[in-house]
PDB file of C-alpha atoms in Angstrom:
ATOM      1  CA  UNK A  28     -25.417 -45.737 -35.346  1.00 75.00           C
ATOM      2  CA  UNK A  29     -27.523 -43.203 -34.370  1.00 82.00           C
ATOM      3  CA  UNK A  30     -27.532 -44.963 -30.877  1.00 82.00           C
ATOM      4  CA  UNK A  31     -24.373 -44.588 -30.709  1.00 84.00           C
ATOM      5  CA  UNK A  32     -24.961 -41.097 -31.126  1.00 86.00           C
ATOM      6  CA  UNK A  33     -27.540 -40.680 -28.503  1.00 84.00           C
ATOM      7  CA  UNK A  34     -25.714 -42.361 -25.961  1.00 85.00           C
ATOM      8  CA  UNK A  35     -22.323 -40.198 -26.015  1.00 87.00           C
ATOM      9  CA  UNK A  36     -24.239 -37.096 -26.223  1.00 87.00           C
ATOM     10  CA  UNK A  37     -26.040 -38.341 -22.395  1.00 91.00           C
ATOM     11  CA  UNK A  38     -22.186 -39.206 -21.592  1.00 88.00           C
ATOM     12  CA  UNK A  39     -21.041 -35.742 -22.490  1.00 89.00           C
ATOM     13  CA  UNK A  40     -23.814 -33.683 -21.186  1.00 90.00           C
ATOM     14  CA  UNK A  41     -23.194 -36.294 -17.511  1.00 92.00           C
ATOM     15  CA  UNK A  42     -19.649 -35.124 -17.641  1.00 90.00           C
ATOM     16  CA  UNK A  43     -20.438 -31.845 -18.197  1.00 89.00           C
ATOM     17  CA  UNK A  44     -23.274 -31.967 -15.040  1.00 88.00           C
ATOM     18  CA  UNK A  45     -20.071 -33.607 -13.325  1.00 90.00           C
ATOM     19  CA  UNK A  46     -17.756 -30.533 -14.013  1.00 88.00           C
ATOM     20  CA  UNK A  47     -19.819 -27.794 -13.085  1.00 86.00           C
ATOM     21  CA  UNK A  48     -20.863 -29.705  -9.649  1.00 86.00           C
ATOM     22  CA  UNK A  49     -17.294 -29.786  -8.828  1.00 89.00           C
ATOM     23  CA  UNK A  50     -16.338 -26.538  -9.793  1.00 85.00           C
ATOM     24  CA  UNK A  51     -19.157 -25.371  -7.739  1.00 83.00           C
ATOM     25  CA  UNK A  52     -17.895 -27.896  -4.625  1.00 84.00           C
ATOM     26  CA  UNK A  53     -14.441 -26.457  -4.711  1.00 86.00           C
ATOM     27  CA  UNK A  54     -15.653 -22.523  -4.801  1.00 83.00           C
ATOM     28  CA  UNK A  55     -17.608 -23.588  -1.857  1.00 81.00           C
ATOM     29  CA  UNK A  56     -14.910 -25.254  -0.477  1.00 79.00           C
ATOM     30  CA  UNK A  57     -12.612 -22.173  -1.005  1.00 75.00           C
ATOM     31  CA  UNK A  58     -14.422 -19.974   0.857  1.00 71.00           C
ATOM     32  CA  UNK A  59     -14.737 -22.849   4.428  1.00 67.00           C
ATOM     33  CA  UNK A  60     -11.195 -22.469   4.140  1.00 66.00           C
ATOM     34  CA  UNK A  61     -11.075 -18.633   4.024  1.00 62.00           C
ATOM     35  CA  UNK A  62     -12.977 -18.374   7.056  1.00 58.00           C
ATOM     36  CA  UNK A  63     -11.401 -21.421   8.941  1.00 57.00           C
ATOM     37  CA  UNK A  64      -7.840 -19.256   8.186  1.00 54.00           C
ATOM     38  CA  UNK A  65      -9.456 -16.080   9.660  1.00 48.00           C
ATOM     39  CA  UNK A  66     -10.164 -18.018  13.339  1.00 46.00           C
ATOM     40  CA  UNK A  67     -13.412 -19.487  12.393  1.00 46.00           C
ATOM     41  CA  UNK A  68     -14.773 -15.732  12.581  1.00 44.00           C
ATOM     42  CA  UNK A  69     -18.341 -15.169  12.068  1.00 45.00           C
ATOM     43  CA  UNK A  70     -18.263 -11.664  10.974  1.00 45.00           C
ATOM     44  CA  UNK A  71     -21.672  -9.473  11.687  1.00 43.00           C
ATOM     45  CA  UNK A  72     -23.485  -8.294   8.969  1.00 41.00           C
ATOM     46  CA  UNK A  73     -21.311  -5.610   7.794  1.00 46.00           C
ATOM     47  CA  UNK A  74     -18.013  -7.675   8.082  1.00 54.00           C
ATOM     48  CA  UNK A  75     -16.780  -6.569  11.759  1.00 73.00           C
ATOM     49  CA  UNK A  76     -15.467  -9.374  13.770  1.00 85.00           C
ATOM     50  CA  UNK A  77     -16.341  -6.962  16.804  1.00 90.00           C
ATOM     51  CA  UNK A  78     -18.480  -4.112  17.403  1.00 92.00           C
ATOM     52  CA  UNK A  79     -17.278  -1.712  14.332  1.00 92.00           C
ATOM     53  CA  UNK A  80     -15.375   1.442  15.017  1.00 91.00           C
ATOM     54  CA  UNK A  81     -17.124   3.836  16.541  1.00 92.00           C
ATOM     55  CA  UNK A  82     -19.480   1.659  18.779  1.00 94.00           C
ATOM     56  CA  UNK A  83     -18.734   1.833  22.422  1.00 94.00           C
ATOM     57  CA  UNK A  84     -17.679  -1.106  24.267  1.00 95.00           C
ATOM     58  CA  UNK A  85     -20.405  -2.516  26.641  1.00 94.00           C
ATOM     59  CA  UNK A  86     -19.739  -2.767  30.437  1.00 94.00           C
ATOM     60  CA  UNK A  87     -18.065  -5.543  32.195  1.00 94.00           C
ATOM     61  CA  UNK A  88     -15.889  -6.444  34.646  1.00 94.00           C
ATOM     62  CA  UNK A  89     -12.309  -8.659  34.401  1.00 95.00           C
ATOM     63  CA  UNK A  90      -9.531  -9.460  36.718  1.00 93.00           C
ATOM     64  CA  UNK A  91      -6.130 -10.191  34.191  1.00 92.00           C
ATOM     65  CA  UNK A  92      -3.743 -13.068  35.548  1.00 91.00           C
ATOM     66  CA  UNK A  93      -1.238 -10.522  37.887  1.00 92.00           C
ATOM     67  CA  UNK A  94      -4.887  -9.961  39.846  1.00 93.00           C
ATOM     68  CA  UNK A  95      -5.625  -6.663  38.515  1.00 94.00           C
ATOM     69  CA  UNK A  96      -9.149  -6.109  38.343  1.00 95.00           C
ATOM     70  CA  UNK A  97     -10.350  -3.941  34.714  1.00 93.00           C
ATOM     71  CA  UNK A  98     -13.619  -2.246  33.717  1.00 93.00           C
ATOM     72  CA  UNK A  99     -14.591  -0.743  30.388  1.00 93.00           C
ATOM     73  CA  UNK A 100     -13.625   2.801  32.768  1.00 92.00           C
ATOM     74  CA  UNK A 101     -10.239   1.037  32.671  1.00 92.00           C
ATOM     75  CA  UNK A 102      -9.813   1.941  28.657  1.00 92.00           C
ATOM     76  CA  UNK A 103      -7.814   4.979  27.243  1.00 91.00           C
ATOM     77  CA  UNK A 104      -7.414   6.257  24.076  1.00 92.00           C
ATOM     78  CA  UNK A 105      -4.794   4.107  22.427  1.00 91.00           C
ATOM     79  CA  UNK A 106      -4.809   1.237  24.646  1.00 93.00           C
ATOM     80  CA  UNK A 107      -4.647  -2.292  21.987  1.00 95.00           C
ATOM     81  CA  UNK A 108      -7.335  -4.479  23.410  1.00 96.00           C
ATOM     82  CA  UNK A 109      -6.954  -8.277  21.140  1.00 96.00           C
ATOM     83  CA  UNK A 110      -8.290 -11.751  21.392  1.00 95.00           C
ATOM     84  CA  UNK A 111      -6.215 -14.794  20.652  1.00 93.00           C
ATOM     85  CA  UNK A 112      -7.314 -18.571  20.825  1.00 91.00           C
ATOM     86  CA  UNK A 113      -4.873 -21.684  21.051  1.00 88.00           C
ATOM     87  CA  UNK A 114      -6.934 -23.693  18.099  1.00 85.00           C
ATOM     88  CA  UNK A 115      -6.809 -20.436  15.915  1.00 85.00           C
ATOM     89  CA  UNK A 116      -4.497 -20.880  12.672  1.00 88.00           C
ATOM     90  CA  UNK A 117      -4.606 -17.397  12.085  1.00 88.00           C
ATOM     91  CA  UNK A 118      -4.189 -15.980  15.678  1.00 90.00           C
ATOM     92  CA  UNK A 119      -0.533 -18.129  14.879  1.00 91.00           C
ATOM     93  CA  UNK A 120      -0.051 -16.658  12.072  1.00 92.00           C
ATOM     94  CA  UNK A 121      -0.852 -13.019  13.448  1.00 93.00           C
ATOM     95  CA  UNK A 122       0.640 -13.330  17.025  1.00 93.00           C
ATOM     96  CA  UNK A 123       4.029 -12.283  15.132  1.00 94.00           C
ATOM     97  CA  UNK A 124       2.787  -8.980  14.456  1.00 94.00           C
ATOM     98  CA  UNK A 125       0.764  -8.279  17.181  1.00 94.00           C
ATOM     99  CA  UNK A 126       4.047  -8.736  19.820  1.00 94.00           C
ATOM    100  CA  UNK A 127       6.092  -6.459  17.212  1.00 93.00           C
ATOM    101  CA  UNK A 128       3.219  -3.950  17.286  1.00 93.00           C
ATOM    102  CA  UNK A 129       2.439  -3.820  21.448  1.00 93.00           C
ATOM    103  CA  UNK A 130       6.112  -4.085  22.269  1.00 91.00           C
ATOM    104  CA  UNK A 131       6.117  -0.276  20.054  1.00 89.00           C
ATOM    105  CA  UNK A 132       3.512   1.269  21.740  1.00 88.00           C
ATOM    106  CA  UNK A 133       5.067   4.069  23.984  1.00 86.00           C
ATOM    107  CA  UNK A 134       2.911   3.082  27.147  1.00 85.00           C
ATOM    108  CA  UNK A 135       4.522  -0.813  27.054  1.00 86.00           C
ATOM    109  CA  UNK A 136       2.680  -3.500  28.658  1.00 88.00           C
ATOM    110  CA  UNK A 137       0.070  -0.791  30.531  1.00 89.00           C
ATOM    111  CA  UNK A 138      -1.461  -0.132  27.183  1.00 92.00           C
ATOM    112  CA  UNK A 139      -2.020  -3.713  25.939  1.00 95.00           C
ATOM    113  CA  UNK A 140      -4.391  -6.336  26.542  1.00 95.00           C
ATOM    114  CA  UNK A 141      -4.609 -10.076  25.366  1.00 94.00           C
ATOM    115  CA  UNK A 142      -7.289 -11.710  26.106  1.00 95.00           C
ATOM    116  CA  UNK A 143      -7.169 -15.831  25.547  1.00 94.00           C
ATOM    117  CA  UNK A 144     -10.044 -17.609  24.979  1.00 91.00           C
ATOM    118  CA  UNK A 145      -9.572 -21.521  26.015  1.00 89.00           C
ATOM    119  CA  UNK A 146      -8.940 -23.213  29.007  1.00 86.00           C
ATOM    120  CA  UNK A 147      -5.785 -22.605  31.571  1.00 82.00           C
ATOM    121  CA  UNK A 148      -3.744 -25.867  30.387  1.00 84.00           C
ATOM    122  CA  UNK A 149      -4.594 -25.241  26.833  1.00 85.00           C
ATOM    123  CA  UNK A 150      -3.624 -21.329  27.369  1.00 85.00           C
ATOM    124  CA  UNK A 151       0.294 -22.045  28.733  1.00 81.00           C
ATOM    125  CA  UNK A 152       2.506 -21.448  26.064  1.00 86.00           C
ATOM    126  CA  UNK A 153       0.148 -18.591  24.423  1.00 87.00           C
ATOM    127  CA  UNK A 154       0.298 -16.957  27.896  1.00 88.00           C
ATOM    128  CA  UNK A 155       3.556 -17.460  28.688  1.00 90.00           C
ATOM    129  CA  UNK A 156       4.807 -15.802  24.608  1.00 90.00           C
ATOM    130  CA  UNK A 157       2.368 -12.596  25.245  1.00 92.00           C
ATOM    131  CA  UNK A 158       2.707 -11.459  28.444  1.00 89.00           C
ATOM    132  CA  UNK A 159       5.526  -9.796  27.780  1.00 91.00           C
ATOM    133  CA  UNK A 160       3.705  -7.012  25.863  1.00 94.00           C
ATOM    134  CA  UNK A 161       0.118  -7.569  27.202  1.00 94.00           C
ATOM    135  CA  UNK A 162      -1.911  -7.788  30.367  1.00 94.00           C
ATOM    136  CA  UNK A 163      -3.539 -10.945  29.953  1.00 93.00           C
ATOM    137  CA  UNK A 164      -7.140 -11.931  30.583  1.00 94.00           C
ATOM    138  CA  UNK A 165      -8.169 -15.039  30.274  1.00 92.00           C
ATOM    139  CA  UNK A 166     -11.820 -16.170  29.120  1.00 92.00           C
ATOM    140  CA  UNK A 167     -13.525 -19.845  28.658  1.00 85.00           C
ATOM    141  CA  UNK A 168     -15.141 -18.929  25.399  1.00 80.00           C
ATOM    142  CA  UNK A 169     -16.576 -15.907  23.678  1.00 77.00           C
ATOM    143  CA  UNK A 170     -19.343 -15.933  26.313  1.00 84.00           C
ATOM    144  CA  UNK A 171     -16.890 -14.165  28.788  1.00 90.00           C
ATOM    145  CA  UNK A 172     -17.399 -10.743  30.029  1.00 92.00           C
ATOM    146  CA  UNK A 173     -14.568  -9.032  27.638  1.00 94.00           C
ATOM    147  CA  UNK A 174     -15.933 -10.977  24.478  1.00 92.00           C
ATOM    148  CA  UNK A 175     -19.722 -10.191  25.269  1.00 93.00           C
ATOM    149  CA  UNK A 176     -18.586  -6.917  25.989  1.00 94.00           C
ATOM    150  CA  UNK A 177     -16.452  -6.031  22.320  1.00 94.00           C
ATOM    151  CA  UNK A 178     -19.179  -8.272  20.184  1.00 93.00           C
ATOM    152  CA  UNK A 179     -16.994 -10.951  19.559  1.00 90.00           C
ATOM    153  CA  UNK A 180     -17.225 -12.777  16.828  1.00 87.00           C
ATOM    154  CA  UNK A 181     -14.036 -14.875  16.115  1.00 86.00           C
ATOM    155  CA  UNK A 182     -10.931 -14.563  16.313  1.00 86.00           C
ATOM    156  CA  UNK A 183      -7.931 -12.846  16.284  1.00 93.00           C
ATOM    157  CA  UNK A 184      -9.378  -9.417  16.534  1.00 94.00           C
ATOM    158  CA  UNK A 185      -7.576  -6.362  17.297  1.00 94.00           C
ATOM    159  CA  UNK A 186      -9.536  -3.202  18.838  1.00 94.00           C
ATOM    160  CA  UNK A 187      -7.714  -0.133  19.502  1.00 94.00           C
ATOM    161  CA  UNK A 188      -9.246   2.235  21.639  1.00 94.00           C
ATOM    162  CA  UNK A 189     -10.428   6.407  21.383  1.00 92.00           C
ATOM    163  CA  UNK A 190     -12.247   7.954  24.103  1.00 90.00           C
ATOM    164  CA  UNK A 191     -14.610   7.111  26.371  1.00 88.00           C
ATOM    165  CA  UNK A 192     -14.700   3.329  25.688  1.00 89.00           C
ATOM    166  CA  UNK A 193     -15.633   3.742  21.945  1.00 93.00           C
ATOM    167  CA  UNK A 194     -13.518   1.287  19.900  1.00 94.00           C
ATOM    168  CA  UNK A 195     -11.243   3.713  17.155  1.00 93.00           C
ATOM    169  CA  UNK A 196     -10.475   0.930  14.980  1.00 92.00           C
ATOM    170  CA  UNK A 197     -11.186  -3.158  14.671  1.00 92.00           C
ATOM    171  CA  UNK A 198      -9.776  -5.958  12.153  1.00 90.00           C
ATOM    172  CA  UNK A 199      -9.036  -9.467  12.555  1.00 88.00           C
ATOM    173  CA  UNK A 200      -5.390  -8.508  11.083  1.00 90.00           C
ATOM    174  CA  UNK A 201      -3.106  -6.400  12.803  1.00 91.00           C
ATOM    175  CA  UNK A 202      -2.474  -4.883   9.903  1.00 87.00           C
ATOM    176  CA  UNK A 203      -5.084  -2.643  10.064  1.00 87.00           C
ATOM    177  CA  UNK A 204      -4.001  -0.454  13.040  1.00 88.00           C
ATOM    178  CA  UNK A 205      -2.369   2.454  12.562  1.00 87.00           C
ATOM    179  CA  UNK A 206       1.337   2.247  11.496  1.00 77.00           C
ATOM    180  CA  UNK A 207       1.604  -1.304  11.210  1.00 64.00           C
ATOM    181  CA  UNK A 208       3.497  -2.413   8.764  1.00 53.00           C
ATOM    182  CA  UNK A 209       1.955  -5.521   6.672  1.00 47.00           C
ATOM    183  CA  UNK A 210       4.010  -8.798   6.509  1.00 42.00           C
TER     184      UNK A 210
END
């Protein structure tokens, strides 16, 4: 009997061992698929998916799809600078928002810019749905000029501009720029 006794007490405390690994396993798992929903971002150290507000955008040099060429002396206050990816769940999910948002800003298309991260064939239909409401620039990966430039760090972000090339505000939501309205 006593056995008996031994051996479901080293079944119980396995089980238990069991439990708490797969609790563990499925916290971990949680937060993968928090980040793979926010655009695979790798935030810095203090959570910015860019260069926080305040910082000022470094230099570089861009020509959007219409052959415009744009420089970091390019950027007024109030110009909506974002970054969108085709393989980005949550620049999907967000793209709603951000068309609602551009199409309301009183200098229309002038004071928007997308840029698209990806390659020209995978970059059609995402071109074709924002350049409407956005100049559009489009970048290989985030080792392109605009990317380096704003700190990229995933994607979407949204950057709106103040003076002098110093970034006012930055989120991966467009939520977070001024009178957005969360949905």
């Amino acid at each position: 009997m006593p056995v008996l006794w031994a051996v479901l007490a080293i079944v119980c405390a396995i089980c238990l061992l069991n439990l708490l690994l797969t609790l563990a396993v499925i916290r971990r798992l949680r937060q993968h698929t928090e980040l793979i929903n926010r655009g695979g971002a790798r935030p810095s150290a203090q959570g910015e998916i860019t260069l926080p507000a305040g910082a000022r955008v470094g230099d570089f040099r861009v020509v959007t799809v219409d052959n415009r060429e744009v420089t970091r002396d390019d950027l007024r206050e109030g110009m909506l600078v974002a970054f969108f990816s085709p393989r980005c769940p949550s620049c999907e999910e967000q793209k709603p928002a951000f068309v609602r948002y551009a199409s309301g800003l009183s200098g229309g298309r002038d004071d928007v810019m997308a840029v698209l991260l990806g390659s020209p064939e995978e970059l059609g239909g995402l071109r074709e749905e924002l350049s409407g409401v956005a100049q559009i620039v489009i970048e290989a990966d985030v080792d392109g000029d605009m990317s380096k430039a704003y700190g990229l760090g995933g994607y979407p972000a949204f950057c709106l501009m103040g003076q002098d090339g110093v970034l006012a505000v930055t989120g991966f939501r467009v939520d977070v720029l001024p009178g957005s309205v969360a949905r």
